[in-house]
PDB file of C-alpha atoms in Angstrom:
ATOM      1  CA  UNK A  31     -74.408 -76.096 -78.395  1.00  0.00           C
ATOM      2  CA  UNK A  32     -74.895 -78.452 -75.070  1.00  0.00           C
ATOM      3  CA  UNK A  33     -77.547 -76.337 -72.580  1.00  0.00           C
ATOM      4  CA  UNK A  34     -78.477 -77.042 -69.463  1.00  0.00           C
ATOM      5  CA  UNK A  35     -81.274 -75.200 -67.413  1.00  0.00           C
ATOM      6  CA  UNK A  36     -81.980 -75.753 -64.153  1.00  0.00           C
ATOM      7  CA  UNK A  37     -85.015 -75.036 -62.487  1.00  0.00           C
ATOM      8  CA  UNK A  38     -87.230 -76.016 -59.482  1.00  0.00           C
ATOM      9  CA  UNK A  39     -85.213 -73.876 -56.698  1.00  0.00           C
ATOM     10  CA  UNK A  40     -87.105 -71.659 -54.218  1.00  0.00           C
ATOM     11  CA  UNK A  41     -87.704 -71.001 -50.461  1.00  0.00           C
ATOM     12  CA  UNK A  42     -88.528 -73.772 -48.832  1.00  0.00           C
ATOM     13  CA  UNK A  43     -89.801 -74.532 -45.016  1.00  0.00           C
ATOM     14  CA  UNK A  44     -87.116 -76.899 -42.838  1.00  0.00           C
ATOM     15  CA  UNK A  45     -88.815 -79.948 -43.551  1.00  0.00           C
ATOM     16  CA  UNK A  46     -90.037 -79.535 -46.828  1.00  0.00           C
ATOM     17  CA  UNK A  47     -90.111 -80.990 -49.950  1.00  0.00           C
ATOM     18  CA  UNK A  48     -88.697 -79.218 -53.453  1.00  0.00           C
ATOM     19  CA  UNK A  49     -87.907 -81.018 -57.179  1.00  0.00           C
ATOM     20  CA  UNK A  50     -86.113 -79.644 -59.209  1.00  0.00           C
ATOM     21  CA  UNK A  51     -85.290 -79.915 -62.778  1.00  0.00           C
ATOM     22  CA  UNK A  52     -82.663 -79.723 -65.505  1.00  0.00           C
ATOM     23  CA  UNK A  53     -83.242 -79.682 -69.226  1.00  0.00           C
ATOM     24  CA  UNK A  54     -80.374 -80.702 -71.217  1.00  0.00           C
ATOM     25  CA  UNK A  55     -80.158 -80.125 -75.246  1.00  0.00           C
ATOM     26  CA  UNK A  56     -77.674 -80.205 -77.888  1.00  0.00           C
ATOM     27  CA  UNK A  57     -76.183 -83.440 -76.743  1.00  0.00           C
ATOM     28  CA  UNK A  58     -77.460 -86.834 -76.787  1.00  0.00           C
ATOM     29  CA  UNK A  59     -78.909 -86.666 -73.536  1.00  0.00           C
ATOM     30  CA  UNK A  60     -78.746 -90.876 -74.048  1.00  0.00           C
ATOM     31  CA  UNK A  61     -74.918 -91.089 -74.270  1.00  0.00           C
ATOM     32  CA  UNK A  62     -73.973 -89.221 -70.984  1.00  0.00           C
ATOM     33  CA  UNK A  63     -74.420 -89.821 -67.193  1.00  0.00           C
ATOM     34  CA  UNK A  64     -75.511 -87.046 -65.347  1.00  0.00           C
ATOM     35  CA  UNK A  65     -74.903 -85.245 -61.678  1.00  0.00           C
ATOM     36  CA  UNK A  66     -76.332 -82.881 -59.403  1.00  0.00           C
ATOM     37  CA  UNK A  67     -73.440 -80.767 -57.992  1.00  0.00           C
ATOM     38  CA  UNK A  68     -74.147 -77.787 -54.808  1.00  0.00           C
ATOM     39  CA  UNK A  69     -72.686 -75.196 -53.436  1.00  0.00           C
ATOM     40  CA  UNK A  70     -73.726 -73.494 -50.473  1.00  0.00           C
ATOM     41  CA  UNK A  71     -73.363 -69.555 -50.104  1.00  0.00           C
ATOM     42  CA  UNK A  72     -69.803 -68.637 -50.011  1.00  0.00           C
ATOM     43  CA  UNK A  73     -68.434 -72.034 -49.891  1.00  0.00           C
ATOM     44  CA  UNK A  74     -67.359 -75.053 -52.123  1.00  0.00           C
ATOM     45  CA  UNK A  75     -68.593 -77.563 -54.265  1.00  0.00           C
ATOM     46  CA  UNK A  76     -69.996 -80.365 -53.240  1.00  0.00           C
ATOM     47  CA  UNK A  77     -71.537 -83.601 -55.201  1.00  0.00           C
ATOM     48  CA  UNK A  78     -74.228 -84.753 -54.709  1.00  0.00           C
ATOM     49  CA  UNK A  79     -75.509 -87.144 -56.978  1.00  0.00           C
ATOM     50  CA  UNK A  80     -75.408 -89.115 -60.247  1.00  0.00           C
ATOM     51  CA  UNK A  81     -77.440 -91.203 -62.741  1.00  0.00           C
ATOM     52  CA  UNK A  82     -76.266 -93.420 -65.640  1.00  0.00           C
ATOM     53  CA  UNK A  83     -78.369 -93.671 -68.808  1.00  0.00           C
ATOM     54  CA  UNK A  84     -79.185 -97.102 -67.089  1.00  0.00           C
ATOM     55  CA  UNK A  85     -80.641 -95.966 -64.319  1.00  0.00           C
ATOM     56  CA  UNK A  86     -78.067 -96.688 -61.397  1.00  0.00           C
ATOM     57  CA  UNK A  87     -77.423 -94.202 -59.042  1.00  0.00           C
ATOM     58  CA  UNK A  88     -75.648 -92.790 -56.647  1.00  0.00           C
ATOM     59  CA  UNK A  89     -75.258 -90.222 -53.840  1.00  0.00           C
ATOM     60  CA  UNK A  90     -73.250 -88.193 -51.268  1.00  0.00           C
ATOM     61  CA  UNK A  91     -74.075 -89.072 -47.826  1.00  0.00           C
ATOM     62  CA  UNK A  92     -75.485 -86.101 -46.894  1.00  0.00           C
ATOM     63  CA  UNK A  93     -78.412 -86.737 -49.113  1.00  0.00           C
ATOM     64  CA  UNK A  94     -78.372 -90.341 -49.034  1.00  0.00           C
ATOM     65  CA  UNK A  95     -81.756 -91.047 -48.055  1.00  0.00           C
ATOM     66  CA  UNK A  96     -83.362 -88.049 -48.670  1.00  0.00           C
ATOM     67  CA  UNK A  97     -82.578 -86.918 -51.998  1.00  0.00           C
ATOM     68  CA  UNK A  98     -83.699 -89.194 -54.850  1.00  0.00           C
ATOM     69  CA  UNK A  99     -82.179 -88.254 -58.423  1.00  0.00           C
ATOM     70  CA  UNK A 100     -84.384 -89.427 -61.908  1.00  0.00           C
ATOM     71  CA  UNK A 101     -84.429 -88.908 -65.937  1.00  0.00           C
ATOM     72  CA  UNK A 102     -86.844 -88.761 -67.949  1.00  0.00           C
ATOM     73  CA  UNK A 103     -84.468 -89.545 -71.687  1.00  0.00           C
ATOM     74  CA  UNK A 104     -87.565 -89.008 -73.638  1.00  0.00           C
ATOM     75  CA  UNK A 105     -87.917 -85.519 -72.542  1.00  0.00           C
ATOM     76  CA  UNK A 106     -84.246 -85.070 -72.026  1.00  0.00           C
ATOM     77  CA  UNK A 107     -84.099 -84.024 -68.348  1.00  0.00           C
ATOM     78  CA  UNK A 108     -82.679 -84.242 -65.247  1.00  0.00           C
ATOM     79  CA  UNK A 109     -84.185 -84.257 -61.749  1.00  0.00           C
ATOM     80  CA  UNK A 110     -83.569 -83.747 -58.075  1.00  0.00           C
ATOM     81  CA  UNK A 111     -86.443 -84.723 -55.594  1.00  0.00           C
ATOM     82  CA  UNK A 112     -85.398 -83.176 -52.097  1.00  0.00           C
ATOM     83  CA  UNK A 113     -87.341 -84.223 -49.217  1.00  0.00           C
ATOM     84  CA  UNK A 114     -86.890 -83.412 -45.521  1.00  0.00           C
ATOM     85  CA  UNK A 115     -84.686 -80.728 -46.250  1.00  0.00           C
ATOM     86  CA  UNK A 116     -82.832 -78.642 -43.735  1.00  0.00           C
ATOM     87  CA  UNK A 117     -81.038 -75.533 -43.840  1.00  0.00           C
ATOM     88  CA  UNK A 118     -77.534 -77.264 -44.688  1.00  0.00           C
ATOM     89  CA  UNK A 119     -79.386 -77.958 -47.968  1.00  0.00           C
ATOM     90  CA  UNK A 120     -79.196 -74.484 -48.512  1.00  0.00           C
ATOM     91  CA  UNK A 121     -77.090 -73.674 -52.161  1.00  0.00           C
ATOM     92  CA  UNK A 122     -76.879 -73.459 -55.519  1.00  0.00           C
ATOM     93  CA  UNK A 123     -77.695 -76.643 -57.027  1.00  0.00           C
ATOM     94  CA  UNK A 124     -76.040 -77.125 -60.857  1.00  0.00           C
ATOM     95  CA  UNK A 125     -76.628 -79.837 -62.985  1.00  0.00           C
ATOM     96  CA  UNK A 126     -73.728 -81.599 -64.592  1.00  0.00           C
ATOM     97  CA  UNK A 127     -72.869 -83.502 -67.455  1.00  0.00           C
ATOM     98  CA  UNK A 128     -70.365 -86.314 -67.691  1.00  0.00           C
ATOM     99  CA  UNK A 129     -67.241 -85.575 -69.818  1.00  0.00           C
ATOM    100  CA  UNK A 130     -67.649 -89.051 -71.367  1.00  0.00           C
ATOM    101  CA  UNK A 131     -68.456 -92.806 -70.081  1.00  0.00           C
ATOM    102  CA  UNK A 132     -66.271 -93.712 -66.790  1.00  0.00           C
ATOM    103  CA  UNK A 133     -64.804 -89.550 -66.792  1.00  0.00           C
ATOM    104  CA  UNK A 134     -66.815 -88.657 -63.773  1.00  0.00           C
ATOM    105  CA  UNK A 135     -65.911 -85.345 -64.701  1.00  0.00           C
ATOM    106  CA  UNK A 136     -68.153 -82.489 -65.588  1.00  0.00           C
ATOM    107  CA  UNK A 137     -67.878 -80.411 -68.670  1.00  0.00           C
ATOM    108  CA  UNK A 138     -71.012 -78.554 -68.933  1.00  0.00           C
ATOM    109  CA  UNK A 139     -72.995 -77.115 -66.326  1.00  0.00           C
ATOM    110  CA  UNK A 140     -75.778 -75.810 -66.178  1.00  0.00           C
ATOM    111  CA  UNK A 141     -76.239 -71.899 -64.774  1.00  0.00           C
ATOM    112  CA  UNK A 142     -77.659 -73.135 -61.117  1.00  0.00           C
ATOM    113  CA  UNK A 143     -80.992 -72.624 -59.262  1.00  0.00           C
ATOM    114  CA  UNK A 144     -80.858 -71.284 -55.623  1.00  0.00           C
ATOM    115  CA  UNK A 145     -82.274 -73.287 -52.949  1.00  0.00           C
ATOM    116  CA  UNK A 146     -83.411 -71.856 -50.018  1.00  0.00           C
ATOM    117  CA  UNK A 147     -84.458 -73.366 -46.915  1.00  0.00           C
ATOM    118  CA  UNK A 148     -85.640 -71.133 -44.438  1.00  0.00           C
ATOM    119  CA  UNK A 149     -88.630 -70.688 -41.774  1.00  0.00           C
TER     120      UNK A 149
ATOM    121  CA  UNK B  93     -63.896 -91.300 -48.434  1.00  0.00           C
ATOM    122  CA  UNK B  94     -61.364 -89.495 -50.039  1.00  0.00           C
ATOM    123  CA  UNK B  95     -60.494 -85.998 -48.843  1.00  0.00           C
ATOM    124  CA  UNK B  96     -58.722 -83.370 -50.881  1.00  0.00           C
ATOM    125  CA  UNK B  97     -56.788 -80.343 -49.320  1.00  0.00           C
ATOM    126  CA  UNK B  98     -55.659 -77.469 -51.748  1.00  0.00           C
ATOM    127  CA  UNK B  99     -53.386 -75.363 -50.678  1.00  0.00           C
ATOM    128  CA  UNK B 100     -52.851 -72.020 -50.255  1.00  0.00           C
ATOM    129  CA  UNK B 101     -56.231 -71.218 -49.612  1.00  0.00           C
ATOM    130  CA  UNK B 102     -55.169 -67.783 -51.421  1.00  0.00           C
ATOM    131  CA  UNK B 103     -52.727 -66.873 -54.128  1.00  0.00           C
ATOM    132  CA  UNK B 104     -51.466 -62.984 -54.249  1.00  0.00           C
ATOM    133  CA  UNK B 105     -50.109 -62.576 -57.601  1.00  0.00           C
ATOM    134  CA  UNK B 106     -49.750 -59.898 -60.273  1.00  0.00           C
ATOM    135  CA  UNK B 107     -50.431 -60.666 -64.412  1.00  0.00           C
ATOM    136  CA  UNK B 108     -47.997 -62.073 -66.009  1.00  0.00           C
ATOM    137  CA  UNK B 109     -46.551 -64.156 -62.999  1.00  0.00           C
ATOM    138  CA  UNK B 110     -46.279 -68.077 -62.687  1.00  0.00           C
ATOM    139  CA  UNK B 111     -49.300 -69.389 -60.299  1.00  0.00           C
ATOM    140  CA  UNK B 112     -48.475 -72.919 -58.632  1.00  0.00           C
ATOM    141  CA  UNK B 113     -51.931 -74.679 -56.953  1.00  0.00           C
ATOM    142  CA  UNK B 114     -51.757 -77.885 -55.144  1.00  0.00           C
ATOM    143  CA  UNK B 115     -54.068 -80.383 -54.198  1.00  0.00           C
ATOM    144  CA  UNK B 116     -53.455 -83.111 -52.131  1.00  0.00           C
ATOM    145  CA  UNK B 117     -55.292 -86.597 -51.351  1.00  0.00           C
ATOM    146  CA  UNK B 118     -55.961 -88.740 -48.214  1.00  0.00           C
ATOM    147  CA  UNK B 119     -55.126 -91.679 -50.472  1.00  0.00           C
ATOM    148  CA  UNK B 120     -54.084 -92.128 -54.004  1.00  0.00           C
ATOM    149  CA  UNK B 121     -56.150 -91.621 -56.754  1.00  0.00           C
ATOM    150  CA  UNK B 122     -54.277 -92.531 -59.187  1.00  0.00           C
ATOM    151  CA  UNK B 123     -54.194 -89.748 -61.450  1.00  0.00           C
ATOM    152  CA  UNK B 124     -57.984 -89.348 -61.378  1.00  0.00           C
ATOM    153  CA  UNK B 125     -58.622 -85.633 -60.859  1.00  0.00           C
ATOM    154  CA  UNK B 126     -59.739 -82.830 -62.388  1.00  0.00           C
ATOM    155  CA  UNK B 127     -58.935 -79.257 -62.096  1.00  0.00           C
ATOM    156  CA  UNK B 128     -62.224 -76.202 -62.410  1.00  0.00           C
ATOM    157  CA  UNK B 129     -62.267 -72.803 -62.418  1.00  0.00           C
ATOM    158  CA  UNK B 130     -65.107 -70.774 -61.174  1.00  0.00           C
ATOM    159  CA  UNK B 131     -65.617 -67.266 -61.533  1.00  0.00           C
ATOM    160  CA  UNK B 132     -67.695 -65.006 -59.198  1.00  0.00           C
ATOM    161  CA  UNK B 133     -71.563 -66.028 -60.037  1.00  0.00           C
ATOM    162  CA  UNK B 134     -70.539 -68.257 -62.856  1.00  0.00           C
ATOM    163  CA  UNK B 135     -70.738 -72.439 -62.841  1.00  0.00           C
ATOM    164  CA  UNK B 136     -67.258 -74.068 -62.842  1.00  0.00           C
ATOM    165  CA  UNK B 137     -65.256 -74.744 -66.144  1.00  0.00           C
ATOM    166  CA  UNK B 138     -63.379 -77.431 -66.457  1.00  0.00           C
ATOM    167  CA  UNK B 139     -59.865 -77.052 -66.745  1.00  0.00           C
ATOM    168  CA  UNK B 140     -57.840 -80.297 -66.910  1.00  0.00           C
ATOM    169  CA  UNK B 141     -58.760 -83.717 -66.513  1.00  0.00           C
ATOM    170  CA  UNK B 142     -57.187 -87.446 -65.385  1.00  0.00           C
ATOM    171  CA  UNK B 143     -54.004 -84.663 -63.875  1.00  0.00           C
ATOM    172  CA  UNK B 144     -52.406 -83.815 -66.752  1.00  0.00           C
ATOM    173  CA  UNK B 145     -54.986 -83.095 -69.771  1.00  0.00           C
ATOM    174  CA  UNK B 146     -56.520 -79.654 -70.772  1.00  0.00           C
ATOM    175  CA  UNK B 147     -60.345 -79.768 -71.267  1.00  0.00           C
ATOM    176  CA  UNK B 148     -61.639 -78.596 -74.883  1.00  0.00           C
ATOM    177  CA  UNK B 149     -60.369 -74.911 -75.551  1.00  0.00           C
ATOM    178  CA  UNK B 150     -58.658 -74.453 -72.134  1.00  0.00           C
ATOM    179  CA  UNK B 151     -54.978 -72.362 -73.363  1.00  0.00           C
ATOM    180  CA  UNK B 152     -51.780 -73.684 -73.069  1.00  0.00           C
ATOM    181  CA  UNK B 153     -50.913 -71.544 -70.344  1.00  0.00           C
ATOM    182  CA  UNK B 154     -52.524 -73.967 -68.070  1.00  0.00           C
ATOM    183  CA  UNK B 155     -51.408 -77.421 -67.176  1.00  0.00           C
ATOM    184  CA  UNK B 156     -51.487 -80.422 -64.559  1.00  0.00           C
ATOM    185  CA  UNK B 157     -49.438 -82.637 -63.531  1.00  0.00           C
ATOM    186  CA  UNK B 158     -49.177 -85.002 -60.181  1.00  0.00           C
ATOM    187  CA  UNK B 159     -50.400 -88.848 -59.538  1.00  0.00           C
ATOM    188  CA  UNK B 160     -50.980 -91.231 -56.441  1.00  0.00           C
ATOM    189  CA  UNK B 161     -51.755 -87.641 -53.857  1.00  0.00           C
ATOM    190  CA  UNK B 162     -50.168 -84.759 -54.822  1.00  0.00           C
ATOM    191  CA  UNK B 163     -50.978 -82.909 -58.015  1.00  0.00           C
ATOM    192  CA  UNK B 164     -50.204 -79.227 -59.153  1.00  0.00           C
ATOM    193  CA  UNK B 165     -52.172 -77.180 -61.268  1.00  0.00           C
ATOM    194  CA  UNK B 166     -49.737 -74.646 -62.718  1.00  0.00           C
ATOM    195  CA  UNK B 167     -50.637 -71.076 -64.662  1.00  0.00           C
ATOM    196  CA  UNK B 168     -47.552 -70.348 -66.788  1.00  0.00           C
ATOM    197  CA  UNK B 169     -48.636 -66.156 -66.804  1.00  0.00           C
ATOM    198  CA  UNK B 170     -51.532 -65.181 -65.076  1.00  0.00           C
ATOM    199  CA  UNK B 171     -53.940 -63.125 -68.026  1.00  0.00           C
ATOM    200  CA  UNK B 172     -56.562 -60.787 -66.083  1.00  0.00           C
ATOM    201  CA  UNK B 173     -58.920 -63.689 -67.124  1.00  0.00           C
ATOM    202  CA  UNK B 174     -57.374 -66.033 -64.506  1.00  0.00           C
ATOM    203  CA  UNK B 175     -57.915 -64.634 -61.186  1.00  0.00           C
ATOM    204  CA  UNK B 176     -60.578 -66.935 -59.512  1.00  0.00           C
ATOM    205  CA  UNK B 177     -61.221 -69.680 -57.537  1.00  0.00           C
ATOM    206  CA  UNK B 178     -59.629 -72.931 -58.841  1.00  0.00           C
ATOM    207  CA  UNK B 179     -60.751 -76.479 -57.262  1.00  0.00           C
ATOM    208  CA  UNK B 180     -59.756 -80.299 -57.293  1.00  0.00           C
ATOM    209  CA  UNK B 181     -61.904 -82.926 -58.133  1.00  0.00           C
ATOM    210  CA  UNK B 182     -61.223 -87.161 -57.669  1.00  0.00           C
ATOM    211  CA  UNK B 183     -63.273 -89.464 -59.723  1.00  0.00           C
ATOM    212  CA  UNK B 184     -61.193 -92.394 -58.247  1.00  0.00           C
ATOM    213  CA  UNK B 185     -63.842 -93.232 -55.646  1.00  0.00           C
ATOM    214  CA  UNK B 186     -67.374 -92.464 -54.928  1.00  0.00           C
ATOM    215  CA  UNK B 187     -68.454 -90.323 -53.154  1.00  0.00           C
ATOM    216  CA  UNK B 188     -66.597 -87.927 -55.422  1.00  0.00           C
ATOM    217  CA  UNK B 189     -65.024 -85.165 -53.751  1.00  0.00           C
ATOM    218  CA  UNK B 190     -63.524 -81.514 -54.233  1.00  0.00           C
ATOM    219  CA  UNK B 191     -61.168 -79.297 -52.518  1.00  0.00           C
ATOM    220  CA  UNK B 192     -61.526 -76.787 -50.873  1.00  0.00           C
ATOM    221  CA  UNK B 193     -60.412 -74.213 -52.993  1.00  0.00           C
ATOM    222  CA  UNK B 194     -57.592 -71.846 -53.779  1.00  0.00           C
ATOM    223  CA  UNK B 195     -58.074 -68.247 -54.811  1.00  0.00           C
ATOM    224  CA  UNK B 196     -56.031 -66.631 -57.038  1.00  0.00           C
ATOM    225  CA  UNK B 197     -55.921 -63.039 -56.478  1.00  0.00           C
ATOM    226  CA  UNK B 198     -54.960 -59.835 -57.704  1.00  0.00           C
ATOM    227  CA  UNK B 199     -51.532 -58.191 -55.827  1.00  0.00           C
TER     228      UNK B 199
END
């Protein structure tokens, strides 16, 4: 069964700095390319980033600059680093996976961690 | 970057009715988009995929069609299960984009 847990979210000051982390099993975490996805409080979805298996990347413009997406495949897991955050970075952050190679689709996601930022 | 308006913005039905969503592009994308449900407090499902194909274990009752910028997502008879908020999704360009939503919603 493909899981994916999230973690990482929090309160955070304008300004600050927050990781977070998803940790993907029963797939092979190897195969798939992987997004972060957000949704602020009451609104839509928005992408906001994705990583091949290969390392190349790729972000919204909102984030471009700021937010720096990783994997670790030997520990099978995800990552968002968020710096300088503001309080338009404020939502539920999912992690995605790929439907397949080139489907930039999502078919599992994980359950979300709440970012918060907030003086 | 590619914008996608869904319209209506809400959907007053009863079960058993036919639902009709559309979703409509700035510019073609071929018939690269995707169709999610979401549920209140739940992550999005994926519903149907490149327009016209249902996701794994999605029911019959729902299906896509559409290509270049206009697409439909269409509920044959809305089951209880159904009323939510459905969105678009492009992969034809990066940065990849959703609608805005349409909520379907109990008459």
């Amino acid at each position: 069964e493909v899981q994916l847990v999230e973690s990482g979210g929090g309160l955070v000051q304008p300004g600050g700095s927050l990781r977070l982390s998803c940790a993907a099993s029963g797939f092979t975490f190897t195969d798939y390319r992987m997004n972060w996805v957000r949704q602020a409080p009451g609104k839509g979805l928005e992408w906001v980033s994705h990583m091949t298996s290969s390392s190349n990347t790729y972000y919204a413009d909102s984030v471009k600059g700021r937010f720096t997406i990783s994997r670790d495949n030997a520990k099978n897991s995800l990552y968002l680093q968020m710096n300088s955050l503001s309080a338009e970075d404020t939502a539920v952050y999912y992690c995605a996976k790929e439907l397949t190679v080139g489907y930039h689709y999502f078919d599992y996601w994980g359950q979300g961690t709440l970012v918060t930022v907030s003086s | 970057e590619i914008v996608l308006t869904q319209s209506p913005a809400t959907l007053s039905l009863s079960p058993g009715e036919r639902a009709t969503l559309s979703c409509r592009a700035s510019q073609s994308v071929n018939n690269y988009l995707a169709w999610y449900q979401q549920k209140p407090g739940q992550a999005p499902r994926l519903l149907m995929y490149d327009a016209s194909n249902r996701a794994t274990g999605i029911p019959a009752r729902f299906s896509g069609s559409g290509s270049g910028t206009d697409f439909t997502l269409t509920i044959s008879s809305l089951e209880p299960e159904d009323f939510a908020v459905y969105y678009c999704q492009q992969r034809s360009n990066w940065p990849l984009t959703f609608g805005g939503g349409t909520k379907v919603e109990i008459k």
